[in-house]
Coordinates of C-alpha atoms in Angstrom, one line a residue:
Chain F
M1 CA 0.0 0.0 0.0
P2 CA 1.6 3.2 -1.1
Q3 CA 0.1 5.1 1.8
L4 CA 2.3 3.3 4.2
D5 CA 5.5 4.0 2.3
H6 CA 7.4 6.3 4.8
T7 CA 9.7 7.7 2.1
W8 CA 7.1 10.4 1.5
F9 CA 5.8 11.1 5.0
A10 CA 8.1 14.0 5.7
S11 CA 7.5 15.6 2.3
Q12 CA 3.7 15.2 2.5
I13 CA 3.5 16.7 6.0
F14 CA 5.9 19.5 5.0
W15 CA 3.8 20.5 1.9
L16 CA 0.6 20.1 3.9
F17 CA 1.8 22.7 6.3
V18 CA 3.1 25.0 3.7
I19 CA 0.1 24.9 1.4
F20 CA -2.4 24.9 4.3
A21 CA -0.7 27.9 5.8
I22 CA -0.9 29.9 2.5
F23 CA -4.5 28.8 2.0
Y24 CA -5.4 29.8 5.6
F25 CA -3.7 33.2 5.0
V26 CA -5.6 33.8 1.7
L27 CA -8.9 32.8 3.1
S28 CA -8.6 34.7 6.4
K29 CA -7.3 37.9 4.8
L30 CA -9.0 38.0 1.4
V31 CA -12.2 35.9 1.6
L32 CA -13.7 35.7 5.1
P33 CA -13.7 39.4 6.1
K34 CA -15.5 40.2 2.8
L35 CA -18.0 37.4 3.0
G36 CA -18.6 38.2 6.7
A37 CA -19.1 41.9 5.9
A38 CA -21.5 41.1 3.0
I39 CA -23.6 38.9 5.3
E40 CA -23.5 41.3 8.2
G41 CA -24.3 44.2 5.9
R42 CA -27.3 42.4 4.6
E43 CA -28.5 41.5 8.1
K44 CA -28.0 45.2 9.2
R45 CA -29.8 46.4 6.1
I46 CA -32.8 44.1 6.7
E47 CA -32.9 45.1 10.4
G48 CA -32.8 48.7 9.5
D49 CA -35.5 48.3 6.9
L50 CA -37.7 46.4 9.4
A51 CA -37.1 49.2 12.0
R52 CA -38.0 51.8 9.4
A53 CA -41.1 49.9 8.4
G54 CA -42.1 49.7 12.0
S55 CA -41.7 53.4 12.6
L56 CA -43.6 54.2 9.4
K57 CA -46.3 51.9 10.5
G58 CA -46.4 53.7 13.9
E59 CA -46.7 57.0 12.1
S60 CA -49.5 55.9 9.9
D61 CA -51.3 54.4 12.9
A62 CA -51.1 57.7 14.7
M63 CA -52.3 59.5 11.5
I64 CA -55.2 57.1 11.3
A65 CA -56.0 57.7 15.0
T66 CA -56.0 61.4 14.4
Y67 CA -58.3 61.1 11.4
E68 CA -60.6 58.9 13.3
K69 CA -60.8 61.3 16.1
A70 CA -61.5 64.2 13.8
L71 CA -64.2 62.2 12.1
A72 CA -65.8 61.3 15.5
E73 CA -65.7 64.9 16.6
S74 CA -67.3 66.2 13.4
R75 CA -69.9 63.4 13.7
A76 CA -70.7 64.5 17.3
K77 CA -70.9 68.1 16.2
A78 CA -73.2 67.3 13.3
Q79 CA -75.4 65.3 15.8
A80 CA -75.5 68.3 18.1
V81 CA -76.4 70.7 15.3
R82 CA -79.1 68.3 14.2
A83 CA -80.6 67.9 17.7
E84 CA -80.6 71.7 18.2
T85 CA -82.3 72.3 14.9
E86 CA -84.8 69.7 15.6
A87 CA -85.6 71.2 19.0
K88 CA -85.9 74.6 17.6
L89 CA -88.2 73.4 14.8
A90 CA -90.3 71.5 17.2
K91 CA -90.7 74.5 19.4
E92 CA -91.7 76.7 16.5
A93 CA -94.1 74.2 15.3
A94 CA -95.7 73.9 18.7
A95 CA -96.0 77.7 19.0
K96 CA -97.6 77.9 15.6
S97 CA -100.0 75.2 16.2
A98 CA -101.0 76.7 19.6
E99 CA -101.5 80.0 17.8
L100 CA -103.6 78.4 15.2
N101 CA -105.6 76.5 17.8
A102 CA -106.4 79.7 19.7
A103 CA -107.5 81.4 16.5
L104 CA -109.6 78.4 15.6
A105 CA -111.1 78.3 19.1
D106 CA -112.0 82.1 18.8
K107 CA -113.6 81.5 15.5
I108 CA -115.5 78.5 16.7
K109 CA -116.8 80.5 19.7
A110 CA -117.9 83.3 17.5
A111 CA -119.7 80.9 15.2
E112 CA -121.3 79.2 18.2
T113 CA -122.5 82.5 19.5
R114 CA -123.8 83.4 16.1
I115 CA -125.6 80.1 15.8
G116 CA -127.1 80.5 19.3
Q117 CA -128.3 83.9 18.4
A118 CA -129.8 82.6 15.2
R119 CA -131.5 79.8 17.0
K120 CA -132.9 82.2 19.7
D121 CA -134.2 84.5 16.9
A122 CA -135.7 81.6 15.1
L123 CA -137.3 80.3 18.3
S124 CA -138.8 83.7 19.1
N125 CA -140.0 84.0 15.6
V126 CA -141.7 80.6 15.9
E127 CA -143.2 81.6 19.3
S128 CA -144.7 84.9 17.9
L129 CA -145.9 83.1 14.9
A130 CA -147.5 80.4 17.0
A131 CA -149.1 83.0 19.3
E132 CA -150.3 85.0 16.3
I133 CA -151.8 81.8 14.8
A134 CA -153.3 80.9 18.2
V135 CA -154.9 84.4 18.6
E136 CA -156.3 84.3 15.1
A137 CA -157.5 80.7 15.5
A138 CA -159.2 81.6 18.8
R139 CA -160.9 84.6 17.3
K140 CA -162.0 82.9 14.2
I141 CA -163.1 79.6 15.7
A142 CA -164.2 80.5 19.2
G143 CA -164.8 84.3 18.7
L144 CA -162.6 84.9 21.6
T145 CA -160.2 87.7 21.9
V146 CA -157.0 86.5 23.4
S147 CA -154.3 88.9 24.2
E148 CA -151.1 88.3 22.5
A149 CA -149.2 87.9 25.7
D150 CA -151.5 85.1 26.9
A151 CA -151.2 83.4 23.6
R152 CA -147.4 83.7 23.7
A153 CA -147.4 82.1 27.2
A154 CA -149.6 79.3 26.1
A155 CA -147.6 78.6 23.0
R156 CA -144.5 78.5 25.2
G157 CA -146.3 75.8 27.1
Chain S
M1 CA -4.4 -4.2 -15.8
S2 CA -2.7 -2.0 -13.2
S3 CA -3.4 -2.5 -9.5
P4 CA -6.2 -0.5 -7.9
L5 CA -3.5 0.8 -5.5
E6 CA -1.4 2.3 -8.2
Q7 CA -3.4 5.5 -8.1
F8 CA -2.1 6.2 -4.6
Q9 CA 1.5 6.0 -5.7
I10 CA 3.5 9.1 -4.9
E11 CA 5.8 10.4 -7.6
P12 CA 8.3 13.1 -7.0
I13 CA 8.1 16.1 -9.4
V14 CA 10.7 18.4 -7.9
P15 CA 13.0 16.3 -5.7
F16 CA 14.9 18.1 -2.9
D17 CA 16.3 17.2 0.5
V18 CA 16.8 19.4 3.5
A19 CA 19.4 18.0 5.9
G20 CA 18.9 14.5 4.6
V21 CA 15.1 14.7 4.9
N22 CA 13.2 14.1 1.7
L23 CA 10.9 17.1 1.1
A24 CA 10.3 16.6 -2.6
Y25 CA 7.5 18.4 -4.3
T26 CA 5.3 15.4 -5.4
N27 CA 2.1 14.7 -7.2
S28 CA 0.4 14.8 -3.8
A29 CA 1.8 18.3 -3.1
L30 CA 0.8 19.3 -6.7
W31 CA -2.9 18.2 -6.1
M32 CA -2.8 19.9 -2.7
T33 CA -1.8 23.1 -4.6
L34 CA -4.4 22.6 -7.3
A35 CA -7.2 22.0 -4.8
S36 CA -6.2 25.0 -2.7
L37 CA -5.8 27.2 -5.8
G38 CA -9.2 26.0 -7.1
A39 CA -10.9 26.6 -3.8
G40 CA -9.0 29.9 -3.2
A41 CA -9.9 31.2 -6.7
L42 CA -13.6 30.2 -6.3
L43 CA -13.8 31.8 -2.8
V44 CA -11.9 34.9 -3.7
A45 CA -14.2 35.4 -6.7
S46 CA -17.2 34.7 -4.6
A47 CA -16.1 37.3 -2.0
R48 CA -15.1 40.0 -4.4
D49 CA -18.3 41.9 -5.0
G50 CA -20.0 41.6 -1.6
K51 CA -23.3 42.5 -3.2
L52 CA -26.5 43.1 -1.2
V53 CA -28.3 40.5 -3.3
P54 CA -25.8 37.7 -3.9
G55 CA -25.4 36.1 -7.3
R56 CA -24.7 32.4 -7.7
L57 CA -21.0 32.7 -7.2
Q58 CA -21.4 34.8 -4.1
S59 CA -24.0 32.4 -2.7
I60 CA -21.5 29.6 -2.8
G61 CA -19.1 31.4 -0.6
E62 CA -21.8 32.7 1.7
L63 CA -23.4 29.2 2.1
M64 CA -20.1 27.8 3.1
Y65 CA -19.5 30.7 5.4
E66 CA -22.8 30.4 7.1
F67 CA -22.5 26.6 7.3
I68 CA -19.2 26.7 9.1
A69 CA -20.1 29.7 11.2
T70 CA -23.2 27.9 12.4
M71 CA -21.2 24.7 13.0
V72 CA -18.6 26.5 15.1
R73 CA -21.3 28.6 17.0
D74 CA -23.4 25.5 17.8
N75 CA -20.5 23.3 18.8
V76 CA -18.0 25.6 20.4
G77 CA -20.1 28.7 21.2
N78 CA -18.8 32.2 21.3
A79 CA -15.4 31.1 22.4
G80 CA -15.0 29.4 19.0
K81 CA -15.3 32.7 17.1
K82 CA -11.6 33.3 16.8
Y83 CA -11.0 29.8 15.5
F84 CA -13.7 30.2 12.8
P85 CA -11.1 31.0 10.0
F86 CA -9.2 27.9 10.8
F87 CA -12.3 25.6 10.7
F88 CA -13.4 27.3 7.4
T89 CA -9.9 26.7 5.9
L90 CA -9.9 23.1 7.2
F91 CA -13.3 22.4 5.7
S92 CA -12.5 23.9 2.4
F93 CA -9.1 22.2 2.2
V94 CA -10.5 18.7 2.9
L95 CA -13.6 19.3 0.8
F96 CA -11.7 20.4 -2.3
G97 CA -9.0 17.8 -1.7
N98 CA -11.7 15.1 -1.7
L99 CA -13.5 16.6 -4.8
F100 CA -10.3 17.3 -6.8
G101 CA -9.3 13.7 -6.1
L102 CA -12.4 12.6 -8.0
I103 CA -11.2 14.2 -11.2
P104 CA -10.1 11.4 -13.5
G105 CA -6.3 11.2 -13.4
G106 CA -6.2 13.3 -10.3
F107 CA -4.5 12.4 -7.0
T108 CA -6.4 12.3 -3.7
F109 CA -4.1 13.7 -1.0
T110 CA -6.7 13.0 1.6
S111 CA -6.4 9.3 0.9
H112 CA -2.9 9.4 2.5
I113 CA -2.6 8.7 6.2
A114 CA 0.4 10.9 6.4
V115 CA -1.7 13.9 5.4
T116 CA -4.8 13.1 7.4
F117 CA -2.8 12.1 10.5
G118 CA -0.6 15.2 10.1
M119 CA -3.8 17.4 10.2
A120 CA -5.5 15.4 13.0
L121 CA -2.4 15.3 15.2
T122 CA -1.7 19.0 14.7
I123 CA -5.3 19.8 15.6
F124 CA -5.1 17.5 18.6
V125 CA -1.9 19.0 19.9
V126 CA -3.1 22.6 19.4
I127 CA -6.5 21.9 21.0
T128 CA -4.8 20.2 24.0
I129 CA -2.4 23.2 24.4
I130 CA -5.5 25.6 24.2
G131 CA -7.2 23.5 26.9
I132 CA -4.2 23.5 29.2
A133 CA -3.5 27.2 28.6
K134 CA -7.1 28.0 29.5
H135 CA -7.6 25.7 32.5
G136 CA -4.1 24.9 33.7
T137 CA -4.0 21.6 35.6
H138 CA -7.8 21.7 35.9
F139 CA -7.8 20.6 32.2
F140 CA -7.0 17.1 33.4
A141 CA -10.4 16.9 34.9
L142 CA -11.4 16.1 31.4
F143 CA -10.2 12.6 32.1
F144 CA -12.5 12.1 35.1
P145 CA -16.2 12.9 34.5
S146 CA -17.6 15.0 37.3
G147 CA -20.1 13.3 39.5
A148 CA -18.6 9.8 39.0
P149 CA -17.9 7.9 42.2
L150 CA -14.2 8.2 43.2
V151 CA -13.8 4.4 43.4
T152 CA -14.3 4.2 39.6
A153 CA -11.3 6.5 39.1
P154 CA -8.7 3.7 38.5
V155 CA -10.9 2.3 35.7
L156 CA -12.4 5.5 34.3
I157 CA -9.2 7.6 34.1
P158 CA -7.2 5.1 31.9
I159 CA -10.3 4.7 29.6
E160 CA -10.8 8.4 29.3
I161 CA -7.1 8.9 28.6
I162 CA -7.1 6.2 25.9
S163 CA -10.2 7.5 24.3
Y164 CA -8.7 11.0 24.3
M165 CA -5.4 9.8 22.8
A166 CA -7.4 7.8 20.2
R167 CA -9.0 10.9 18.9
P168 CA -6.4 11.9 16.3
I169 CA -6.1 8.3 15.2
S170 CA -9.8 7.8 14.6
L171 CA -10.1 11.2 13.1
S172 CA -7.3 10.6 10.5
I173 CA -8.1 6.9 9.8
R174 CA -11.8 7.7 9.1
L175 CA -10.9 10.2 6.4
F176 CA -8.0 8.2 5.0
A177 CA -9.9 4.9 4.9
N178 CA -13.0 6.3 3.3
M179 CA -11.1 8.1 0.6
T180 CA -8.9 5.1 -0.1
V181 CA -11.7 2.5 -0.2
G182 CA -13.9 4.8 -2.3
H183 CA -11.2 5.2 -4.9
I184 CA -10.3 1.6 -4.9
I185 CA -13.9 0.7 -5.7
L186 CA -14.1 3.3 -8.4
K187 CA -10.9 1.9 -9.9
I188 CA -12.1 -1.7 -9.8
F189 CA -15.4 -0.9 -11.5
A190 CA -13.6 1.2 -14.0
G191 CA -11.4 -1.9 -14.7
F192 CA -14.5 -4.0 -15.2
V193 CA -15.8 -1.5 -17.7
I194 CA -12.6 -1.8 -19.8
S195 CA -12.2 -5.6 -19.4
L196 CA -15.8 -6.3 -20.2
G197 CA -15.8 -3.9 -23.2
A198 CA -16.6 -0.4 -22.5
F199 CA -18.8 0.4 -25.4
L200 CA -20.6 -2.9 -25.9
L201 CA -24.1 -2.6 -24.7
V202 CA -23.9 -5.8 -22.7
P203 CA -22.1 -6.4 -20.4
G204 CA -19.8 -3.4 -20.3
I205 CA -22.7 -1.0 -19.8
V206 CA -23.5 -2.6 -16.4
P207 CA -20.4 -1.7 -14.5
F208 CA -20.4 1.6 -16.4
A209 CA -23.8 2.4 -15.0
I210 CA -22.7 1.3 -11.6
L211 CA -19.6 3.5 -11.9
V212 CA -21.7 6.5 -12.7
G213 CA -23.8 5.9 -9.5
L214 CA -20.6 5.3 -7.5
V215 CA -19.1 8.6 -8.7
G216 CA -22.2 10.4 -7.4
L217 CA -21.9 8.5 -4.1
E218 CA -18.2 9.4 -3.9
I219 CA -19.0 13.1 -4.4
F220 CA -21.5 12.8 -1.5
I221 CA -18.9 11.0 0.6
A222 CA -16.3 13.7 -0.3
A223 CA -18.5 16.4 1.2
L224 CA -19.7 14.3 4.1
H225 CA -16.2 13.5 5.3
A226 CA -15.0 17.1 5.0
Y227 CA -18.0 17.9 7.2
I228 CA -17.3 15.1 9.7
F229 CA -13.6 16.0 9.9
T230 CA -14.4 19.6 10.6
I231 CA -17.3 19.0 13.1
L232 CA -15.3 16.5 15.1
S233 CA -12.5 19.0 15.3
C234 CA -15.0 21.6 16.6
I235 CA -16.3 19.1 19.2
Y236 CA -12.8 18.3 20.4
L237 CA -12.1 22.1 20.7
N238 CA -15.3 22.5 22.6
D239 CA -14.3 19.7 25.1
A240 CA -11.0 21.5 25.6
I241 CA -12.5 24.9 26.2
H242 CA -15.6 24.0 28.2
L243 CA -14.3 20.6 29.7
H244 CA -17.2 18.4 30.7

């Protein structure tokens, strides 16, 4: 087995050390710092981007909150204005209807008075007519002379 | 037909000795160089732009980075941070060594016990030194689980010491054996393809189809064992830093 031929042991170990040392030097000076920096830079960049995204999200959340607050305030204000207007309108309407009711009541009263008067007049007309008819009837039928006042009292019953 | 072991043969390319020690630049060292250059070029290109939205190339580097970073964080914790470049290099080195070994005609340096044991022993020694530097003599509490009855000490301590000492051996043999066996099987099936007639529909197509499946399996094993080698090193480091 050529592996066990000790002629070449020293040479193999010598060149192993020489070549490994050069390889180590090249990798640790030229390769690893750059690869490490690239990886670390990427991680930093990602972290930074995430942090920025977080702060932007915070800002937009605050903005949304402000907007919501303004919206709620204006909604409340609108509600208040509406309620106030409604109350005012209701008051006005109540006043107007009261006024109208009063006017109508006056008119109704006047009309009732007038109707009462007319009925009274009509009744008295009927009374005198009945008395007159009674006086005439008494005179013509019985030949009696009845005073109009008695006839009126009789007609009234 | 050549032996399936021939692919592990080391050939010198630039022979030289230092004080009588043979330190020749060999095909093993060449493929170590190629794997490191390939991995290095890919990773340098991947890291070059550092764009916010990574392209495919950058994603390769970042995936490996995150994979090893997570592994170190999960297994060693924050104390492991400063060892991260080492584990990343270790993973890339073993992974690309395994993968480059699968290139036809290539050489798998991770299939050599000298290389895997060299890595495992170095890691073992350094981790032990880190542990002793951090905890002083208290480090040796690692060999006696806290809460165990004192009577069990004569049995437990030798077992713990042996299991601790076996770590670099199991770590290196696992990688070496898997790579070696995988490549031997590939070579044997490749031999069947040739000897049964590579381009005849039957029977050469059968071992050829199996070979295709085996290459896929070996690519998976190449990645798996790079992962296992690295995560076990992490676990050993964690033991040394945090004890039990």
